[in-house]
Amino acid sequence: VPNVSHLDSSDDKRKFLGVYTTYKIDKKQSVDLYYYYLDNANPQVLGRVAGGRGGYDVNTFGARYSGDRKVESNCCCGRSPGSLLWDFEGGYQFGDYTARNDSSGFATGGVGWAFTEAPMQPQVWAYYDYASGTPGVGGTGQYSTFNQLFPFGHYYFGFLDDVGRENINDLNFQGTIYPAKWITGLAQVHFFRLDQPADALYGTPPNYPVVRRSVSGNAGSTVGNEIDFVASFQLDRHSNLSF
């Protein structure tokens, strides 16, 4: 937590390191590869894992493939030029979590289309996000809840910031328009479901709280849906206004 009257202090109980590289296949396609290691000796929050408050260490290997390709298709109105868009990413984690073996992962895939010659240059996307959960989160077996490390979930899981990338399935659709070079309109709809009903619904940074949890799993997997509408105005190089 920043303190305006003192220098920042380090957290000697938490260590984070990693390596990240990008390979450009061509101007339109790229592959990202990364490895991160997080060692956290701080006690974990009560309720997140029943009976366990030790630290954890987690290794994360991940890869991403993204790009776009210009396509011209024929339809009843003539040629309809545009660009096919794609974005795929996945990762695997292993380590220890409060004396339990950790084996977890995440995957996300998206396909979109950019109407490059249409007014306001609209884009549409369909995405699916998955992050694993633990069937017996309060037990003593393998721990499988994906650790979202230090995420920026605001854009990916809705602007309400109610849902984090842990124990979650999210089918979502997105549309974007550009009425002017400095104006962006965005609409998203999300359909959230838990991966494991007896694991929790986890929140977003900074504390990744347990938002809700059905210990027995009888509440089911359905979390709910979210619709977002955002209008963004780039006033100048340093100022942006969003509604």
XYZ file of C-alpha atoms in Angstrom:
243
model
C 0.000 0.000 0.000
C 1.566 3.337 -1.016
C 2.588 5.684 1.821
C 3.214 9.279 0.732
C 5.576 10.016 3.629
C 7.845 6.942 3.349
C 9.729 5.003 0.705
C 7.968 1.887 -0.528
C 8.775 -1.214 1.509
C 9.428 -4.600 -0.048
C 7.480 -7.768 0.674
C 10.207 -10.264 1.543
C 7.637 -13.068 1.781
C 6.687 -12.891 -1.874
C 8.978 -13.470 -4.863
C 8.023 -13.267 -8.516
C 10.096 -13.916 -11.625
C 9.599 -14.920 -15.207
C 10.578 -14.774 -18.858
C 8.437 -13.768 -21.862
C 9.226 -13.853 -25.559
C 7.333 -13.084 -28.770
C 7.960 -14.613 -32.198
C 6.569 -12.726 -35.185
C 5.461 -15.201 -37.848
C 4.700 -12.248 -40.122
C 3.256 -8.741 -39.786
C -0.162 -10.142 -38.880
C 0.598 -13.216 -36.766
C 2.585 -13.733 -33.573
C 3.267 -16.398 -30.960
C 3.959 -15.554 -27.305
C 5.706 -17.961 -24.933
C 6.178 -17.353 -21.221
C 7.098 -18.849 -17.862
C 6.353 -17.304 -14.453
C 7.243 -18.404 -10.944
C 5.473 -17.033 -7.872
C 6.549 -17.954 -4.313
C 4.226 -16.564 -1.659
C 4.953 -17.343 1.999
C 2.137 -15.141 3.294
C -0.697 -17.025 5.077
C -3.750 -17.504 2.910
C -7.152 -16.056 3.722
C -9.391 -18.179 5.945
C -12.279 -19.639 4.022
C -10.394 -19.960 0.781
C -9.086 -23.375 1.851
C -10.646 -24.881 4.972
C -8.035 -25.812 7.560
C -5.063 -24.508 5.573
C -3.365 -21.133 5.905
C 0.151 -21.845 4.646
C 1.816 -20.247 1.667
C 2.168 -21.525 -1.867
C 4.483 -21.625 -4.864
C 3.303 -21.956 -8.436
C 4.968 -22.390 -11.833
C 3.073 -21.197 -14.893
C 3.882 -22.173 -18.485
C 1.788 -20.513 -21.181
C 1.516 -19.762 -24.897
C -0.584 -17.492 -27.073
C -1.235 -17.383 -30.824
C -2.991 -14.361 -32.303
C -3.358 -12.646 -35.640
C -5.614 -11.553 -38.466
C -5.942 -12.187 -42.180
C -7.661 -10.089 -44.815
C -10.469 -11.959 -46.586
C -12.762 -10.988 -49.443
C -16.017 -12.930 -49.615
C -18.760 -12.803 -52.248
C -22.357 -12.269 -51.186
C -25.640 -11.075 -52.722
C -24.528 -7.462 -52.317
C -21.171 -8.029 -53.966
C -17.779 -8.462 -52.410
C -17.580 -7.997 -48.635
C -13.951 -7.338 -47.672
C -12.886 -7.760 -44.102
C -10.397 -9.439 -41.810
C -10.626 -12.711 -39.948
C -9.345 -12.290 -36.365
C -8.203 -14.928 -33.898
C -6.711 -15.141 -30.421
C -5.889 -18.390 -28.593
C -4.035 -18.788 -25.301
C -3.499 -21.512 -22.731
C -1.389 -22.278 -19.703
C -0.551 -24.990 -17.192
C 0.398 -24.549 -13.524
C 2.044 -26.818 -11.005
C 3.511 -26.412 -7.537
C 2.295 -26.540 -3.943
C -0.664 -24.844 -2.270
C -0.852 -24.994 1.543
C 0.888 -28.395 1.563
C -1.232 -29.727 -1.317
C -0.001 -30.547 -4.810
C -1.147 -27.937 -7.322
C -2.074 -28.919 -10.888
C -4.268 -26.424 -12.726
C -4.676 -24.531 -15.973
C -6.558 -22.103 -18.137
C -7.519 -21.749 -21.802
C -9.151 -19.055 -23.876
C -10.106 -18.930 -27.524
C -11.610 -16.208 -29.636
C -12.590 -15.750 -33.276
C -13.683 -12.444 -34.743
C -14.373 -10.488 -37.890
C -13.450 -6.906 -38.753
C -15.624 -5.129 -41.334
C -12.743 -3.027 -42.614
C -14.661 -1.270 -45.407
C -17.934 -0.675 -43.533
C -18.846 2.655 -41.873
C -17.440 2.920 -38.327
C -15.362 -0.248 -39.037
C -17.265 -2.600 -36.685
C -15.644 -5.684 -35.168
C -17.406 -8.706 -33.672
C -15.879 -11.438 -31.497
C -16.933 -14.715 -29.894
C -14.810 -15.897 -26.959
C -14.687 -18.754 -24.500
C -12.637 -18.460 -21.293
C -11.895 -21.363 -18.953
C -9.970 -21.524 -15.669
C -9.901 -24.718 -13.630
C -11.341 -25.226 -10.156
C -10.918 -27.765 -7.358
C -13.635 -30.413 -6.785
C -12.812 -30.620 -3.045
C -11.386 -27.189 -2.319
C -11.595 -27.770 1.442
C -10.148 -31.271 1.360
C -6.652 -32.688 1.351
C -6.263 -33.969 -2.215
C -4.918 -32.249 -5.285
C -5.514 -28.506 -5.557
C -6.646 -27.480 -9.053
C -7.842 -23.886 -8.770
C -5.975 -21.780 -11.330
C -3.957 -18.925 -9.824
C -4.531 -15.754 -11.843
C -1.246 -14.244 -10.557
C -1.437 -10.456 -11.137
C -4.282 -10.181 -13.634
C -5.961 -7.437 -15.591
C -9.430 -8.948 -15.552
C -11.394 -5.719 -15.985
C -11.600 -5.989 -19.763
C -11.846 -9.769 -20.113
C -14.492 -10.705 -17.537
C -16.707 -7.652 -17.590
C -16.490 -4.092 -16.356
C -18.349 -4.815 -13.099
C -15.199 -6.576 -11.861
C -17.232 -9.249 -10.065
C -15.522 -12.290 -11.621
C -11.870 -13.357 -11.626
C -10.040 -15.926 -13.751
C -10.352 -18.815 -11.268
C -12.826 -21.726 -11.316
C -14.809 -20.127 -14.115
C -16.259 -20.725 -17.577
C -17.228 -17.639 -19.549
C -18.908 -17.674 -22.942
C -18.844 -14.095 -24.142
C -19.532 -12.002 -27.220
C -18.215 -8.560 -28.058
C -18.864 -5.856 -30.610
C -16.875 -2.678 -31.251
C -17.490 0.380 -33.429
C -15.415 3.491 -34.159
C -17.684 6.469 -34.998
C -14.516 8.600 -35.214
C -10.800 7.982 -34.778
C -11.039 9.257 -31.202
C -14.335 7.548 -30.236
C -14.851 3.854 -29.428
C -18.121 2.099 -28.663
C -18.010 -1.324 -27.011
C -20.709 -3.863 -26.082
C -20.104 -7.162 -24.271
C -22.298 -9.972 -22.968
C -21.010 -12.684 -20.608
C -22.489 -16.019 -19.509
C -20.663 -17.163 -16.350
C -20.588 -20.705 -14.934
C -18.358 -22.270 -12.293
C -16.000 -25.043 -13.347
C -16.480 -26.888 -10.011
C -19.739 -26.195 -8.103
C -18.167 -26.889 -4.668
C -15.299 -24.464 -5.324
C -15.835 -20.726 -4.893
C -16.646 -17.824 -7.171
C -13.477 -15.736 -6.941
C -13.232 -11.995 -7.384
C -10.717 -9.640 -8.923
C -7.584 -7.760 -7.759
C -6.231 -6.690 -5.408
C -7.401 -9.320 -2.892
C -9.068 -11.981 -5.108
C -11.835 -12.447 -2.526
C -14.175 -15.394 -2.258
C -17.381 -13.758 -3.495
C -19.673 -16.750 -2.908
C -19.213 -20.413 -2.122
C -21.531 -23.405 -1.832
C -19.549 -25.886 0.290
C -21.676 -28.843 -0.832
C -22.008 -27.618 -4.415
C -25.801 -27.844 -4.207
C -26.171 -24.264 -5.451
C -25.069 -25.452 -8.884
C -22.691 -23.957 -11.415
C -24.663 -21.025 -12.806
C -23.215 -17.683 -11.695
C -25.162 -15.240 -13.841
C -24.895 -13.028 -16.886
C -23.495 -9.562 -17.491
C -24.013 -6.965 -20.222
C -21.624 -4.036 -20.637
C -21.865 -0.902 -22.763
C -18.829 1.405 -22.871
C -18.245 4.653 -24.763
C -14.666 5.916 -24.744
C -13.433 9.337 -25.912
C -9.705 9.928 -26.467
C -9.609 13.666 -25.746
C -5.886 14.039 -26.391
C -2.666 12.088 -26.078
C -2.870 11.989 -22.269
C -6.615 12.156 -21.519
C -9.423 9.645 -21.981
C -13.056 9.875 -20.894
C -15.193 6.742 -20.576
C -18.845 6.123 -19.757
